[in-house]
Amino acid sequence: MPDGGGVSPRDRVLRALRHEDQDFLPFTVPMNKGAFDKAAEFYGDPDFMGKVSRFIAATGVACRLPDARITKEGFGSRELFHKDSPERYAHLAGFAEANKGMFTIVSGPSYFETLWGMYGMENLMADMASDEAFVFRMMDRIHEYFMATIKGIVGHGVDCVHVNDDYGMQQGLIMGVKYWRKYFKPYLKEAVAAIKAGGKYAQLHSCGDLTEIMPDIVDMGFDILNPFQVEAMDAAAMKREYGRHITFSGGVSEQVVIAQGTPDEVEAEIMHRIGQLGAGGGYILGPSQNVTDDVPAENIDRMIKVFERQ
C-alpha cells in the first residue's frame, strides 16, 4: 500500500538501495517476544503490529542439517547433509505473491553459525589454528549445500537473499580478521556472486564490530548490512567510507538509548540517526538490534510513533 507520498513500501526500500534521497525512510521494527508482549499489553492490542507500516516481508527455507553435533570422525561424507529438495522452496511463490507490495527477503545461507552449531565454538576456534584441512573440508560441504539453497531461492519471485551469520563482538571479530578472511570470505564471495547472478539483492546479518572487514563486505557485493550496530562501530565513519556502496539497516541505538533512555531521548536518537545516516540514501531506519525484553513499553511506543511520522 502506498504511503502518504504515493510511493509503495517496496519502492521505498528500492530507493534506499539505489542510494536516492527521499522524504520518508523505510523502517523495520524487529523485537524479541518479551518486548512484543510488553507492547501488546501497553496498547491493549495483541495485533498492534498489524497497524504499523511494513516495508519488508521476510521468510526462510528449512535447512536440513544434522540434528546432532558432528565429530571429526563423522564428518566427511556429503550424506551428512540431507539432499536438496524442491519442497524446501514450495512456499516461496505464494509468499512473494502475498507480499508483492513489500520488499521480500528469504533467509538461507549461514556459514559460521552452522559450523560452530554442529561442531562447538571451542572446537572450531582451536581447529582454525591447528587443523585447517579439516575446517576447509567442513566449509566445502556446507558451501555445497548452501549454494544449492541459493539456487533454489533465486528461482522464485523474491527480492533478496539473507545470509545469516554473526562474526562480531562488541569490539572486533570473534575469530579475528586473519581467520575470517581465510575461512569465510572466499565462500561468501561465491555465495554473493550466485545471489547476484540470480538477479537478487544480498543482505548480510552480523551483529557487533565489523569495522575491520567492512571493505571486504563491500568488495563481496553485499547490498545491505543488517543490523547496523552503532554501539560497536563508528556510525559517522561507516557512513562516510561505505555509505555510497552499501545500505545500512538499523542504526538507532537499542543497547543504550532505546533500552535505557527516556522516550524523549529515544526520539532525539532517531532524529539524529535520520540526519546522520539518511542523507544520500542507503539507509533503512530501525533499531540497532532486536528490541529486547527489558525495554520500557513507553520507549517502544515512542519509537514506533517517530518512525511513522519522521
JSON list of N, CA and C in Angstrom, two decimals, residues 120-190:
[
{"chain": "A", "resi": 120, "resn": "GLY", "atom": "N", "xyz": [30.72, -27.10, 17.78]},
{"chain": "A", "resi": 120, "resn": "GLY", "atom": "CA", "xyz": [31.12, -26.48, 19.04]},
{"chain": "A", "resi": 120, "resn": "GLY", "atom": "C", "xyz": [32.08, -25.32, 18.80]},
{"chain": "A", "resi": 121, "resn": "MET", "atom": "N", "xyz": [31.82, -24.19, 19.45]},
{"chain": "A", "resi": 121, "resn": "MET", "atom": "CA", "xyz": [32.63, -22.99, 19.24]},
{"chain": "A", "resi": 121, "resn": "MET", "atom": "C", "xyz": [34.11, -23.22, 19.61]},
{"chain": "A", "resi": 122, "resn": "GLU", "atom": "N", "xyz": [34.37, -23.81, 20.76]},
{"chain": "A", "resi": 122, "resn": "GLU", "atom": "CA", "xyz": [35.76, -24.01, 21.18]},
{"chain": "A", "resi": 122, "resn": "GLU", "atom": "C", "xyz": [36.49, -24.95, 20.24]},
{"chain": "A", "resi": 123, "resn": "ASN", "atom": "N", "xyz": [35.83, -26.02, 19.82]},
{"chain": "A", "resi": 123, "resn": "ASN", "atom": "CA", "xyz": [36.46, -26.95, 18.88]},
{"chain": "A", "resi": 123, "resn": "ASN", "atom": "C", "xyz": [36.81, -26.25, 17.57]},
{"chain": "A", "resi": 124, "resn": "LEU", "atom": "N", "xyz": [35.87, -25.44, 17.08]},
{"chain": "A", "resi": 124, "resn": "LEU", "atom": "CA", "xyz": [36.09, -24.75, 15.81]},
{"chain": "A", "resi": 124, "resn": "LEU", "atom": "C", "xyz": [37.23, -23.75, 15.92]},
{"chain": "A", "resi": 125, "resn": "MET", "atom": "N", "xyz": [37.24, -22.96, 16.99]},
{"chain": "A", "resi": 125, "resn": "MET", "atom": "CA", "xyz": [38.30, -21.97, 17.17]},
{"chain": "A", "resi": 125, "resn": "MET", "atom": "C", "xyz": [39.68, -22.64, 17.22]},
{"chain": "A", "resi": 126, "resn": "ALA", "atom": "N", "xyz": [39.75, -23.77, 17.92]},
{"chain": "A", "resi": 126, "resn": "ALA", "atom": "CA", "xyz": [41.03, -24.48, 18.03]},
{"chain": "A", "resi": 126, "resn": "ALA", "atom": "C", "xyz": [41.48, -25.02, 16.67]},
{"chain": "A", "resi": 127, "resn": "ASP", "atom": "N", "xyz": [40.54, -25.57, 15.91]},
{"chain": "A", "resi": 127, "resn": "ASP", "atom": "CA", "xyz": [40.92, -26.16, 14.63]},
{"chain": "A", "resi": 127, "resn": "ASP", "atom": "C", "xyz": [41.22, -25.13, 13.56]},
{"chain": "A", "resi": 128, "resn": "MET", "atom": "N", "xyz": [40.66, -23.93, 13.68]},
{"chain": "A", "resi": 128, "resn": "MET", "atom": "CA", "xyz": [41.05, -22.86, 12.76]},
{"chain": "A", "resi": 128, "resn": "MET", "atom": "C", "xyz": [42.55, -22.60, 12.85]},
{"chain": "A", "resi": 129, "resn": "ALA", "atom": "N", "xyz": [43.09, -22.75, 14.03]},
{"chain": "A", "resi": 129, "resn": "ALA", "atom": "CA", "xyz": [44.52, -22.50, 14.23]},
{"chain": "A", "resi": 129, "resn": "ALA", "atom": "C", "xyz": [45.38, -23.74, 14.00]},
{"chain": "A", "resi": 130, "resn": "SER", "atom": "N", "xyz": [44.81, -24.95, 14.17]},
{"chain": "A", "resi": 130, "resn": "SER", "atom": "CA", "xyz": [45.67, -26.14, 14.20]},
{"chain": "A", "resi": 130, "resn": "SER", "atom": "C", "xyz": [45.33, -27.20, 13.16]},
{"chain": "A", "resi": 131, "resn": "ASP", "atom": "N", "xyz": [44.17, -27.13, 12.51]},
{"chain": "A", "resi": 131, "resn": "ASP", "atom": "CA", "xyz": [43.79, -28.18, 11.56]},
{"chain": "A", "resi": 131, "resn": "ASP", "atom": "C", "xyz": [43.00, -27.57, 10.41]},
{"chain": "A", "resi": 132, "resn": "GLU", "atom": "N", "xyz": [43.68, -26.79, 9.60]},
{"chain": "A", "resi": 132, "resn": "GLU", "atom": "CA", "xyz": [42.97, -26.07, 8.54]},
{"chain": "A", "resi": 132, "resn": "GLU", "atom": "C", "xyz": [42.36, -27.01, 7.51]},
{"chain": "A", "resi": 133, "resn": "ALA", "atom": "N", "xyz": [42.99, -28.17, 7.28]},
{"chain": "A", "resi": 133, "resn": "ALA", "atom": "CA", "xyz": [42.45, -29.11, 6.30]},
{"chain": "A", "resi": 133, "resn": "ALA", "atom": "C", "xyz": [41.04, -29.56, 6.70]},
{"chain": "A", "resi": 134, "resn": "PHE", "atom": "N", "xyz": [40.84, -29.82, 7.98]},
{"chain": "A", "resi": 134, "resn": "PHE", "atom": "CA", "xyz": [39.53, -30.24, 8.45]},
{"chain": "A", "resi": 134, "resn": "PHE", "atom": "C", "xyz": [38.51, -29.11, 8.34]},
{"chain": "A", "resi": 135, "resn": "VAL", "atom": "N", "xyz": [38.90, -27.89, 8.71]},
{"chain": "A", "resi": 135, "resn": "VAL", "atom": "CA", "xyz": [37.98, -26.76, 8.63]},
{"chain": "A", "resi": 135, "resn": "VAL", "atom": "C", "xyz": [37.56, -26.52, 7.18]},
{"chain": "A", "resi": 136, "resn": "PHE", "atom": "N", "xyz": [38.52, -26.59, 6.27]},
{"chain": "A", "resi": 136, "resn": "PHE", "atom": "CA", "xyz": [38.17, -26.40, 4.86]},
{"chain": "A", "resi": 136, "resn": "PHE", "atom": "C", "xyz": [37.27, -27.53, 4.36]},
{"chain": "A", "resi": 137, "resn": "ARG", "atom": "N", "xyz": [37.49, -28.75, 4.85]},
{"chain": "A", "resi": 137, "resn": "ARG", "atom": "CA", "xyz": [36.62, -29.85, 4.44]},
{"chain": "A", "resi": 137, "resn": "ARG", "atom": "C", "xyz": [35.19, -29.60, 4.91]},
{"chain": "A", "resi": 138, "resn": "MET", "atom": "N", "xyz": [35.04, -29.12, 6.13]},
{"chain": "A", "resi": 138, "resn": "MET", "atom": "CA", "xyz": [33.70, -28.78, 6.62]},
{"chain": "A", "resi": 138, "resn": "MET", "atom": "C", "xyz": [33.10, -27.66, 5.78]},
{"chain": "A", "resi": 139, "resn": "MET", "atom": "N", "xyz": [33.89, -26.62, 5.51]},
{"chain": "A", "resi": 139, "resn": "MET", "atom": "CA", "xyz": [33.38, -25.48, 4.75]},
{"chain": "A", "resi": 139, "resn": "MET", "atom": "C", "xyz": [32.97, -25.90, 3.34]},
{"chain": "A", "resi": 140, "resn": "ASP", "atom": "N", "xyz": [33.73, -26.80, 2.73]},
{"chain": "A", "resi": 140, "resn": "ASP", "atom": "CA", "xyz": [33.38, -27.27, 1.39]},
{"chain": "A", "resi": 140, "resn": "ASP", "atom": "C", "xyz": [32.01, -27.93, 1.38]},
{"chain": "A", "resi": 141, "resn": "ARG", "atom": "N", "xyz": [31.74, -28.77, 2.40]},
{"chain": "A", "resi": 141, "resn": "ARG", "atom": "CA", "xyz": [30.45, -29.46, 2.46]},
{"chain": "A", "resi": 141, "resn": "ARG", "atom": "C", "xyz": [29.31, -28.46, 2.70]},
{"chain": "A", "resi": 142, "resn": "ILE", "atom": "N", "xyz": [29.52, -27.54, 3.63]},
{"chain": "A", "resi": 142, "resn": "ILE", "atom": "CA", "xyz": [28.49, -26.55, 3.94]},
{"chain": "A", "resi": 142, "resn": "ILE", "atom": "C", "xyz": [28.24, -25.65, 2.74]},
{"chain": "A", "resi": 143, "resn": "HIS", "atom": "N", "xyz": [29.31, -25.27, 2.06]},
{"chain": "A", "resi": 143, "resn": "HIS", "atom": "CA", "xyz": [29.18, -24.39, 0.89]},
{"chain": "A", "resi": 143, "resn": "HIS", "atom": "C", "xyz": [28.41, -25.08, -0.23]},
{"chain": "A", "resi": 144, "resn": "GLU", "atom": "N", "xyz": [28.68, -26.34, -0.45]},
{"chain": "A", "resi": 144, "resn": "GLU", "atom": "CA", "xyz": [27.96, -27.09, -1.47]},
{"chain": "A", "resi": 144, "resn": "GLU", "atom": "C", "xyz": [26.46, -27.07, -1.17]},
{"chain": "A", "resi": 145, "resn": "TYR", "atom": "N", "xyz": [26.11, -27.28, 0.08]},
{"chain": "A", "resi": 145, "resn": "TYR", "atom": "CA", "xyz": [24.72, -27.29, 0.49]},
{"chain": "A", "resi": 145, "resn": "TYR", "atom": "C", "xyz": [24.07, -25.92, 0.32]},
{"chain": "A", "resi": 146, "resn": "PHE", "atom": "N", "xyz": [24.77, -24.87, 0.73]},
{"chain": "A", "resi": 146, "resn": "PHE", "atom": "CA", "xyz": [24.17, -23.55, 0.67]},
{"chain": "A", "resi": 146, "resn": "PHE", "atom": "C", "xyz": [24.16, -22.98, -0.75]},
{"chain": "A", "resi": 147, "resn": "MET", "atom": "N", "xyz": [25.06, -23.39, -1.59]},
{"chain": "A", "resi": 147, "resn": "MET", "atom": "CA", "xyz": [24.96, -22.96, -2.99]},
{"chain": "A", "resi": 147, "resn": "MET", "atom": "C", "xyz": [23.72, -23.57, -3.65]},
{"chain": "A", "resi": 148, "resn": "ALA", "atom": "N", "xyz": [23.39, -24.81, -3.27]},
{"chain": "A", "resi": 148, "resn": "ALA", "atom": "CA", "xyz": [22.14, -25.40, -3.75]},
{"chain": "A", "resi": 148, "resn": "ALA", "atom": "C", "xyz": [20.95, -24.64, -3.19]},
{"chain": "A", "resi": 149, "resn": "THR", "atom": "N", "xyz": [21.06, -24.21, -1.93]},
{"chain": "A", "resi": 149, "resn": "THR", "atom": "CA", "xyz": [19.99, -23.43, -1.31]},
{"chain": "A", "resi": 149, "resn": "THR", "atom": "C", "xyz": [19.77, -22.11, -2.06]},
{"chain": "A", "resi": 150, "resn": "ILE", "atom": "N", "xyz": [20.85, -21.41, -2.37]},
{"chain": "A", "resi": 150, "resn": "ILE", "atom": "CA", "xyz": [20.73, -20.16, -3.12]},
{"chain": "A", "resi": 150, "resn": "ILE", "atom": "C", "xyz": [20.07, -20.39, -4.47]},
{"chain": "A", "resi": 151, "resn": "LYS", "atom": "N", "xyz": [20.48, -21.43, -5.16]},
{"chain": "A", "resi": 151, "resn": "LYS", "atom": "CA", "xyz": [19.88, -21.75, -6.46]},
{"chain": "A", "resi": 151, "resn": "LYS", "atom": "C", "xyz": [18.38, -21.97, -6.32]},
{"chain": "A", "resi": 152, "resn": "GLY", "atom": "N", "xyz": [17.97, -22.64, -5.24]},
{"chain": "A", "resi": 152, "resn": "GLY", "atom": "CA", "xyz": [16.56, -22.87, -5.02]},
{"chain": "A", "resi": 152, "resn": "GLY", "atom": "C", "xyz": [15.78, -21.61, -4.73]},
{"chain": "A", "resi": 153, "resn": "ILE", "atom": "N", "xyz": [16.39, -20.68, -3.99]},
{"chain": "A", "resi": 153, "resn": "ILE", "atom": "CA", "xyz": [15.70, -19.44, -3.62]},
{"chain": "A", "resi": 153, "resn": "ILE", "atom": "C", "xyz": [15.55, -18.50, -4.81]},
{"chain": "A", "resi": 154, "resn": "VAL", "atom": "N", "xyz": [16.62, -18.31, -5.57]},
{"chain": "A", "resi": 154, "resn": "VAL", "atom": "CA", "xyz": [16.59, -17.27, -6.61]},
{"chain": "A", "resi": 154, "resn": "VAL", "atom": "C", "xyz": [15.68, -17.65, -7.77]},
{"chain": "A", "resi": 155, "resn": "GLY", "atom": "N", "xyz": [15.21, -18.87, -7.81]},
{"chain": "A", "resi": 155, "resn": "GLY", "atom": "CA", "xyz": [14.29, -19.27, -8.85]},
{"chain": "A", "resi": 155, "resn": "GLY", "atom": "C", "xyz": [12.87, -18.80, -8.61]},
{"chain": "A", "resi": 156, "resn": "HIS", "atom": "N", "xyz": [12.66, -18.05, -7.53]},
{"chain": "A", "resi": 156, "resn": "HIS", "atom": "CA", "xyz": [11.32, -17.57, -7.19]},
{"chain": "A", "resi": 156, "resn": "HIS", "atom": "C", "xyz": [11.30, -16.04, -7.19]},
{"chain": "A", "resi": 157, "resn": "GLY", "atom": "N", "xyz": [10.11, -15.47, -7.15]},
{"chain": "A", "resi": 157, "resn": "GLY", "atom": "CA", "xyz": [9.95, -14.04, -7.33]},
{"chain": "A", "resi": 157, "resn": "GLY", "atom": "C", "xyz": [10.16, -13.20, -6.09]},
{"chain": "A", "resi": 158, "resn": "VAL", "atom": "N", "xyz": [11.23, -13.45, -5.37]},
{"chain": "A", "resi": 158, "resn": "VAL", "atom": "CA", "xyz": [11.54, -12.66, -4.18]},
{"chain": "A", "resi": 158, "resn": "VAL", "atom": "C", "xyz": [12.64, -11.66, -4.53]},
{"chain": "A", "resi": 159, "resn": "ASP", "atom": "N", "xyz": [12.89, -10.72, -3.63]},
{"chain": "A", "resi": 159, "resn": "ASP", "atom": "CA", "xyz": [13.83, -9.64, -3.93]},
{"chain": "A", "resi": 159, "resn": "ASP", "atom": "C", "xyz": [15.25, -9.88, -3.43]},
{"chain": "A", "resi": 160, "resn": "CYS", "atom": "N", "xyz": [15.40, -10.59, -2.31]},
{"chain": "A", "resi": 160, "resn": "CYS", "atom": "CA", "xyz": [16.68, -10.56, -1.62]},
{"chain": "A", "resi": 160, "resn": "CYS", "atom": "C", "xyz": [16.93, -11.88, -0.90]},
{"chain": "A", "resi": 161, "resn": "VAL", "atom": "N", "xyz": [18.19, -12.29, -0.86]},
{"chain": "A", "resi": 161, "resn": "VAL", "atom": "CA", "xyz": [18.62, -13.47, -0.09]},
{"chain": "A", "resi": 161, "resn": "VAL", "atom": "C", "xyz": [19.44, -12.99, 1.11]},
{"chain": "A", "resi": 162, "resn": "HIS", "atom": "N", "xyz": [19.08, -13.49, 2.27]},
{"chain": "A", "resi": 162, "resn": "HIS", "atom": "CA", "xyz": [19.66, -13.09, 3.55]},
{"chain": "A", "resi": 162, "resn": "HIS", "atom": "C", "xyz": [20.69, -14.13, 3.99]},
{"chain": "A", "resi": 163, "resn": "VAL", "atom": "N", "xyz": [21.92, -13.69, 4.21]},
{"chain": "A", "resi": 163, "resn": "VAL", "atom": "CA", "xyz": [22.98, -14.55, 4.75]},
{"chain": "A", "resi": 163, "resn": "VAL", "atom": "C", "xyz": [23.08, -14.27, 6.24]},
{"chain": "A", "resi": 164, "resn": "ASN", "atom": "N", "xyz": [22.79, -15.27, 7.04]},
{"chain": "A", "resi": 164, "resn": "ASN", "atom": "CA", "xyz": [22.64, -15.07, 8.48]},
{"chain": "A", "resi": 164, "resn": "ASN", "atom": "C", "xyz": [23.85, -15.60, 9.24]},
{"chain": "A", "resi": 165, "resn": "ASP", "atom": "N", "xyz": [24.76, -14.71, 9.58]},
{"chain": "A", "resi": 165, "resn": "ASP", "atom": "CA", "xyz": [25.94, -15.09, 10.36]},
{"chain": "A", "resi": 165, "resn": "ASP", "atom": "C", "xyz": [26.24, -13.98, 11.36]},
{"chain": "A", "resi": 166, "resn": "ASP", "atom": "N", "xyz": [26.90, -14.33, 12.44]},
{"chain": "A", "resi": 166, "resn": "ASP", "atom": "CA", "xyz": [27.32, -13.35, 13.44]},
{"chain": "A", "resi": 166, "resn": "ASP", "atom": "C", "xyz": [28.82, -13.47, 13.64]},
{"chain": "A", "resi": 167, "resn": "TYR", "atom": "N", "xyz": [29.56, -12.50, 13.10]},
{"chain": "A", "resi": 167, "resn": "TYR", "atom": "CA", "xyz": [31.01, -12.54, 13.20]},
{"chain": "A", "resi": 167, "resn": "TYR", "atom": "C", "xyz": [31.56, -11.62, 14.29]},
{"chain": "A", "resi": 168, "resn": "GLY", "atom": "N", "xyz": [30.76, -10.64, 14.71]},
{"chain": "A", "resi": 168, "resn": "GLY", "atom": "CA", "xyz": [31.30, -9.57, 15.53]},
{"chain": "A", "resi": 168, "resn": "GLY", "atom": "C", "xyz": [31.02, -9.70, 17.01]},
{"chain": "A", "resi": 169, "resn": "MET", "atom": "N", "xyz": [31.97, -9.21, 17.80]},
{"chain": "A", "resi": 169, "resn": "MET", "atom": "CA", "xyz": [31.78, -8.98, 19.21]},
{"chain": "A", "resi": 169, "resn": "MET", "atom": "C", "xyz": [31.60, -7.47, 19.40]},
{"chain": "A", "resi": 170, "resn": "GLN", "atom": "N", "xyz": [31.52, -7.03, 20.63]},
{"chain": "A", "resi": 170, "resn": "GLN", "atom": "CA", "xyz": [31.38, -5.60, 20.87]},
{"chain": "A", "resi": 170, "resn": "GLN", "atom": "C", "xyz": [32.62, -4.85, 20.38]},
{"chain": "A", "resi": 171, "resn": "GLN", "atom": "N", "xyz": [33.76, -5.52, 20.42]},
{"chain": "A", "resi": 171, "resn": "GLN", "atom": "CA", "xyz": [35.00, -4.96, 19.87]},
{"chain": "A", "resi": 171, "resn": "GLN", "atom": "C", "xyz": [35.69, -6.03, 19.04]},
{"chain": "A", "resi": 172, "resn": "GLY", "atom": "N", "xyz": [35.66, -5.88, 17.73]},
{"chain": "A", "resi": 172, "resn": "GLY", "atom": "CA", "xyz": [36.37, -6.80, 16.86]},
{"chain": "A", "resi": 172, "resn": "GLY", "atom": "C", "xyz": [35.59, -8.06, 16.52]},
{"chain": "A", "resi": 173, "resn": "LEU", "atom": "N", "xyz": [36.27, -8.97, 15.80]},
{"chain": "A", "resi": 173, "resn": "LEU", "atom": "CA", "xyz": [35.65, -10.19, 15.31]},
{"chain": "A", "resi": 173, "resn": "LEU", "atom": "C", "xyz": [35.88, -11.36, 16.26]},
{"chain": "A", "resi": 174, "resn": "ILE", "atom": "N", "xyz": [34.95, -12.26, 16.29]},
{"chain": "A", "resi": 174, "resn": "ILE", "atom": "CA", "xyz": [35.06, -13.42, 17.17]},
{"chain": "A", "resi": 174, "resn": "ILE", "atom": "C", "xyz": [36.31, -14.23, 16.85]},
{"chain": "A", "resi": 175, "resn": "MET", "atom": "N", "xyz": [36.56, -14.44, 15.56]},
{"chain": "A", "resi": 175, "resn": "MET", "atom": "CA", "xyz": [37.68, -15.29, 15.16]},
{"chain": "A", "resi": 175, "resn": "MET", "atom": "C", "xyz": [38.88, -14.48, 14.66]},
{"chain": "A", "resi": 176, "resn": "GLY", "atom": "N", "xyz": [38.78, -13.16, 14.66]},
{"chain": "A", "resi": 176, "resn": "GLY", "atom": "CA", "xyz": [39.86, -12.33, 14.16]},
{"chain": "A", "resi": 176, "resn": "GLY", "atom": "C", "xyz": [39.83, -12.22, 12.65]},
{"chain": "A", "resi": 177, "resn": "VAL", "atom": "N", "xyz": [40.35, -11.12, 12.14]},
{"chain": "A", "resi": 177, "resn": "VAL", "atom": "CA", "xyz": [40.24, -10.84, 10.71]},
{"chain": "A", "resi": 177, "resn": "VAL", "atom": "C", "xyz": [41.03, -11.84, 9.87]},
{"chain": "A", "resi": 178, "resn": "LYS", "atom": "N", "xyz": [42.17, -12.32, 10.38]},
{"chain": "A", "resi": 178, "resn": "LYS", "atom": "CA", "xyz": [43.00, -13.26, 9.62]},
{"chain": "A", "resi": 178, "resn": "LYS", "atom": "C", "xyz": [42.22, -14.53, 9.28]},
{"chain": "A", "resi": 179, "resn": "TYR", "atom": "N", "xyz": [41.59, -15.10, 10.28]},
{"chain": "A", "resi": 179, "resn": "TYR", "atom": "CA", "xyz": [40.87, -16.36, 10.06]},
{"chain": "A", "resi": 179, "resn": "TYR", "atom": "C", "xyz": [39.56, -16.12, 9.33]},
{"chain": "A", "resi": 180, "resn": "TRP", "atom": "N", "xyz": [38.93, -14.98, 9.55]},
{"chain": "A", "resi": 180, "resn": "TRP", "atom": "CA", "xyz": [37.70, -14.69, 8.79]},
{"chain": "A", "resi": 180, "resn": "TRP", "atom": "C", "xyz": [38.01, -14.63, 7.30]},
{"chain": "A", "resi": 181, "resn": "ARG", "atom": "N", "xyz": [39.06, -13.94, 6.93]},
{"chain": "A", "resi": 181, "resn": "ARG", "atom": "CA", "xyz": [39.40, -13.83, 5.51]},
{"chain": "A", "resi": 181, "resn": "ARG", "atom": "C", "xyz": [39.86, -15.16, 4.94]},
{"chain": "A", "resi": 182, "resn": "LYS", "atom": "N", "xyz": [40.47, -15.97, 5.76]},
{"chain": "A", "resi": 182, "resn": "LYS", "atom": "CA", "xyz": [40.97, -17.26, 5.28]},
{"chain": "A", "resi": 182, "resn": "LYS", "atom": "C", "xyz": [39.85, -18.26, 5.07]},
{"chain": "A", "resi": 183, "resn": "TYR", "atom": "N", "xyz": [38.97, -18.37, 6.04]},
{"chain": "A", "resi": 183, "resn": "TYR", "atom": "CA", "xyz": [37.99, -19.46, 6.02]},
{"chain": "A", "resi": 183, "resn": "TYR", "atom": "C", "xyz": [36.60, -19.06, 5.51]},
{"chain": "A", "resi": 184, "resn": "PHE", "atom": "N", "xyz": [36.24, -17.79, 5.59]},
{"chain": "A", "resi": 184, "resn": "PHE", "atom": "CA", "xyz": [34.87, -17.41, 5.27]},
{"chain": "A", "resi": 184, "resn": "PHE", "atom": "C", "xyz": [34.73, -16.55, 4.02]},
{"chain": "A", "resi": 185, "resn": "LYS", "atom": "N", "xyz": [35.62, -15.59, 3.83]},
{"chain": "A", "resi": 185, "resn": "LYS", "atom": "CA", "xyz": [35.44, -14.68, 2.71]},
{"chain": "A", "resi": 185, "resn": "LYS", "atom": "C", "xyz": [35.37, -15.38, 1.35]},
{"chain": "A", "resi": 186, "resn": "PRO", "atom": "N", "xyz": [36.22, -16.36, 1.05]},
{"chain": "A", "resi": 186, "resn": "PRO", "atom": "CA", "xyz": [36.15, -16.97, -0.28]},
{"chain": "A", "resi": 186, "resn": "PRO", "atom": "C", "xyz": [34.79, -17.61, -0.57]},
{"chain": "A", "resi": 187, "resn": "TYR", "atom": "N", "xyz": [34.22, -18.26, 0.42]},
{"chain": "A", "resi": 187, "resn": "TYR", "atom": "CA", "xyz": [32.93, -18.91, 0.24]},
{"chain": "A", "resi": 187, "resn": "TYR", "atom": "C", "xyz": [31.80, -17.88, 0.16]},
{"chain": "A", "resi": 188, "resn": "LEU", "atom": "N", "xyz": [31.87, -16.87, 1.01]},
{"chain": "A", "resi": 188, "resn": "LEU", "atom": "CA", "xyz": [30.85, -15.82, 0.98]},
{"chain": "A", "resi": 188, "resn": "LEU", "atom": "C", "xyz": [30.85, -15.10, -0.36]},
{"chain": "A", "resi": 189, "resn": "LYS", "atom": "N", "xyz": [32.04, -14.86, -0.89]},
{"chain": "A", "resi": 189, "resn": "LYS", "atom": "CA", "xyz": [32.12, -14.15, -2.17]},
{"chain": "A", "resi": 189, "resn": "LYS", "atom": "C", "xyz": [31.43, -14.96, -3.28]},
{"chain": "A", "resi": 190, "resn": "GLU", "atom": "N", "xyz": [31.64, -16.26, -3.28]},
{"chain": "A", "resi": 190, "resn": "GLU", "atom": "CA", "xyz": [30.97, -17.10, -4.28]},
{"chain": "A", "resi": 190, "resn": "GLU", "atom": "C", "xyz": [29.46, -17.13, -4.05]}
]
